[in-house]
Coordinates of C-alpha atoms in Angstrom, one line a residue:
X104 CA -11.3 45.9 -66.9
X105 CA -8.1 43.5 -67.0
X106 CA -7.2 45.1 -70.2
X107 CA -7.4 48.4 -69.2
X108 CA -5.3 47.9 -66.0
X109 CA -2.8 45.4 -68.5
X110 CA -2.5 49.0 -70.9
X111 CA -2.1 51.2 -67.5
X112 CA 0.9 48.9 -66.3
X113 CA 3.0 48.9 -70.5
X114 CA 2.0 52.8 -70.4
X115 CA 4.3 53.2 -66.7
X116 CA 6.6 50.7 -67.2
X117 CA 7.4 53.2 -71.0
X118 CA 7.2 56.2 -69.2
X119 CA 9.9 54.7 -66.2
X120 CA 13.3 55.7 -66.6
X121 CA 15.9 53.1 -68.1
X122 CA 18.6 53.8 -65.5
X123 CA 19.4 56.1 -62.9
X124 CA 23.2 56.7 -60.8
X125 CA 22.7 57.1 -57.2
X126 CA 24.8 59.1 -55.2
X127 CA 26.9 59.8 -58.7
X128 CA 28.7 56.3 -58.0
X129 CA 26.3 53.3 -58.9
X130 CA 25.0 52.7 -62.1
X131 CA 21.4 51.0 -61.7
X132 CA 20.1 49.3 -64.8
X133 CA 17.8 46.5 -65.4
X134 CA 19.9 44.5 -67.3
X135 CA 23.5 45.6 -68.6
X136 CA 25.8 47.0 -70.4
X137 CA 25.5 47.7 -74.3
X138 CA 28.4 48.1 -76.8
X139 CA 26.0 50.7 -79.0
X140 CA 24.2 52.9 -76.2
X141 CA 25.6 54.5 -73.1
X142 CA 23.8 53.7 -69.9
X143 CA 24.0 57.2 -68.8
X144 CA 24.0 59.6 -71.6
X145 CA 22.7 57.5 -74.4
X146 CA 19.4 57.1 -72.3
X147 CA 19.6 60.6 -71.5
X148 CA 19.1 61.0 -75.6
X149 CA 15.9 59.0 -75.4
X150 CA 12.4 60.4 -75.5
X151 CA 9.5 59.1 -73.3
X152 CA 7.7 57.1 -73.6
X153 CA 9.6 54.2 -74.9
X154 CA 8.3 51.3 -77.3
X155 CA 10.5 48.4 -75.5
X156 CA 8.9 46.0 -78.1
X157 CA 10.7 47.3 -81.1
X158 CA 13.8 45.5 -81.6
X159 CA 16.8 48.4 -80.4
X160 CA 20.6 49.2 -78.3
X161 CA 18.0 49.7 -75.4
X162 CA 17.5 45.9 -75.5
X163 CA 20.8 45.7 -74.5
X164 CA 20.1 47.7 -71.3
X165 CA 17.2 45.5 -70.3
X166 CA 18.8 41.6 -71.3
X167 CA 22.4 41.9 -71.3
X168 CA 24.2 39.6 -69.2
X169 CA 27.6 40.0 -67.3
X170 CA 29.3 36.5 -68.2
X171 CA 32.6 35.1 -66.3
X172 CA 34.0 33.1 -69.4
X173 CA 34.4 35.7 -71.8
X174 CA 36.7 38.6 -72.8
X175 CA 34.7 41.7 -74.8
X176 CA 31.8 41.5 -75.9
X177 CA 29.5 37.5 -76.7
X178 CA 26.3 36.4 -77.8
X179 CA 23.5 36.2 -75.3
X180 CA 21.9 32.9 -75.1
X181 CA 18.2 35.0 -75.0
X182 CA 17.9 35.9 -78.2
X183 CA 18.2 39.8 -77.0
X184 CA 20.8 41.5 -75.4
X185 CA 24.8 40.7 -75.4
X186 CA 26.9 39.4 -72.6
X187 CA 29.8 41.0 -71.7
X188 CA 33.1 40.8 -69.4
X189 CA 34.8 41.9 -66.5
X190 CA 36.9 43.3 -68.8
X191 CA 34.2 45.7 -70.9
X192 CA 33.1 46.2 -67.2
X193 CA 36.1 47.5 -65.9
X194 CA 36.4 49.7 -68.8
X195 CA 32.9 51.4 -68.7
X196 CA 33.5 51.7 -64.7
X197 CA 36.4 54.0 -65.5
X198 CA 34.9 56.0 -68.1
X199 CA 32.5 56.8 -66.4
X200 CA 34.2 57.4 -62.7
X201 CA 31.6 54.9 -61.0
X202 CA 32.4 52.4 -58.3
X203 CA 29.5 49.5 -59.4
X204 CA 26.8 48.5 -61.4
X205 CA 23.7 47.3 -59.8
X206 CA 21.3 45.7 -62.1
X207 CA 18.3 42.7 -62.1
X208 CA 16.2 40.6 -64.3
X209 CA 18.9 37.2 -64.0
X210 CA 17.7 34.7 -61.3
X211 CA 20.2 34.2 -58.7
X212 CA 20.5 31.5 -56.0
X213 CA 21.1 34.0 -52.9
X214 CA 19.0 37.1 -54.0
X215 CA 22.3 38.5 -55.0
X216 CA 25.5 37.5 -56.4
X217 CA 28.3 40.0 -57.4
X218 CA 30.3 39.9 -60.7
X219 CA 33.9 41.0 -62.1
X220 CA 35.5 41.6 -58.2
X221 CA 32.7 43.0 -56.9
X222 CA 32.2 46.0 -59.0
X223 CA 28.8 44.6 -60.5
X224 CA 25.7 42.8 -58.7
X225 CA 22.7 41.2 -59.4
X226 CA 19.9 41.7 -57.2
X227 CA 17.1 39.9 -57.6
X228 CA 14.1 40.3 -55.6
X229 CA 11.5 37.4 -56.4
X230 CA 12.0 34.6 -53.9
X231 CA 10.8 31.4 -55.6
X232 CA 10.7 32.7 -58.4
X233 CA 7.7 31.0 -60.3
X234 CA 7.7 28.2 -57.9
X235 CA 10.4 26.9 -60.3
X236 CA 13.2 28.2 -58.3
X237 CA 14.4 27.6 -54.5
X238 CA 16.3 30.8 -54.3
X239 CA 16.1 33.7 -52.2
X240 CA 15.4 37.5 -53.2
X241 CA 17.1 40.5 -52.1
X242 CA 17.1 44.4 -51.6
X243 CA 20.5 46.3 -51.9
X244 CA 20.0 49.5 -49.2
X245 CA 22.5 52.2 -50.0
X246 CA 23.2 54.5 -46.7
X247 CA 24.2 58.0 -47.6
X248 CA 27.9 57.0 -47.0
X249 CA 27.9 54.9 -50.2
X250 CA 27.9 51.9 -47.8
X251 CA 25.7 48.8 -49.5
X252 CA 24.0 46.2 -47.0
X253 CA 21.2 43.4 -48.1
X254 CA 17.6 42.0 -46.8
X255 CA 17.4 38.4 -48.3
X256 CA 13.8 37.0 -48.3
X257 CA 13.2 33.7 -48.0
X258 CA 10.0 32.4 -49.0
X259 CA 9.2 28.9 -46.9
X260 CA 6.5 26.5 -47.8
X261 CA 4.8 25.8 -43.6
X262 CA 2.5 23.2 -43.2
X263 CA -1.0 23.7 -44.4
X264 CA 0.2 25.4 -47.5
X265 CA 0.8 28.7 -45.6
X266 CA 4.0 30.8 -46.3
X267 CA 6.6 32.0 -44.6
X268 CA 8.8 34.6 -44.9
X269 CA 12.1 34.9 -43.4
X270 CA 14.2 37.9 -43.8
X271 CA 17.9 38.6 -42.5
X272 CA 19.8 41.9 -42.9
X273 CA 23.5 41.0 -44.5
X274 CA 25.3 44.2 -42.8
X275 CA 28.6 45.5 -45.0
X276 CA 31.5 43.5 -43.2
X277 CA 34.5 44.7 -45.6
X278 CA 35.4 47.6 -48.0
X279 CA 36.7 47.7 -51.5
X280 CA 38.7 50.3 -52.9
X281 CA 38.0 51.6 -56.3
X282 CA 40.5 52.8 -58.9
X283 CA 39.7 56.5 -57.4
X284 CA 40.5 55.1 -53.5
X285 CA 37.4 56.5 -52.1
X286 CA 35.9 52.3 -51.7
X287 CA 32.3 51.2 -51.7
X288 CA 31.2 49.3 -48.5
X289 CA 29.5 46.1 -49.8
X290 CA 29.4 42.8 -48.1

């Protein structure tokens, strides 16, 4: 039985799409950015379903990282994927007219953490992640103004080994314009 349901899962999870643009202004993706396949149209090209296994540009989609200390394009300490700069960022943000890239799969302390002034964030939704990790996890909610807000969730240890979960709504408290002037409400 576990090996059916184990097939079931890798048959949806290559029949999912690789990344979608809500409201034609935020790229989501699980991972990055890739200097060989575009996040929009190159996926477009692909045909379900997809053998993620088989070393390809999508890997850059899935494990590319956005990284703080570089300029261009860098090797990804994973063994899969790039990382890449505000600067190749900015660049693909223009292109392609979009205010942000929303994207998962890195473990960050607060649930989310934004990158390159705000025009990229991780969300990631696993609180404790592992039990390795004290962090928190998050949800990005995007109203139909464009407007981002987060739920953090806090997993607590209580007493008697029972959990705890503690959630707070982080409501947008400033603006920021993008190159176009029409601005993306995120916290």
């Amino acid at each position: 039985r576990s090996l059916r349901v184990w097939k079931s899962f890798g048959s949806t999870f290559n029949n999912l799409p690789i990344s979608g643009v809500v409201g034609g202004r935020i790229l989501c993706v699980h991972g990055g950015l890739s200097p060989d396949m575009d996040a929009i149209d190159g996926v477009k090209a692909l045909e379900l379903p997809i053998d993620a296994s088989q070393p390809s540009s999508l890997d850059d989609l899935l494990w590319s990282d956005p990284d703080e200390d570089i300029c261009g394009w860098g090797e990804n300490d994973r063994g899969t994927g790039f990382c890449f700069g505000a600067d190749v960022l900015d660049t693909y943000l223009k292109e392609h007219d979009l205010d942000l890239v929303c994207r998962g799969h890195q473990v960050v302390q607060d649930g989310y953490q934004f990158f390159g002034q705000r025009r990229l964030v991780t969300i990631f939704s696993a609180s404790n992640y592992c039990n390795e990790f004290d962090n928190a996890g998050a949800m990005m909610c995007v109203s139909v103004d464009m407007i981002c807000s987060f739920i953090i969730i806090k997993v607590r240890r209580a007493s008697h080994g029972v959990r705890q979960i503690q959630t707070r709504l982080i409501a947008p408290t400033a603006a920021f314009a993008d190159h176009s002037g029409r601005g993306l409400g995120c916290p």
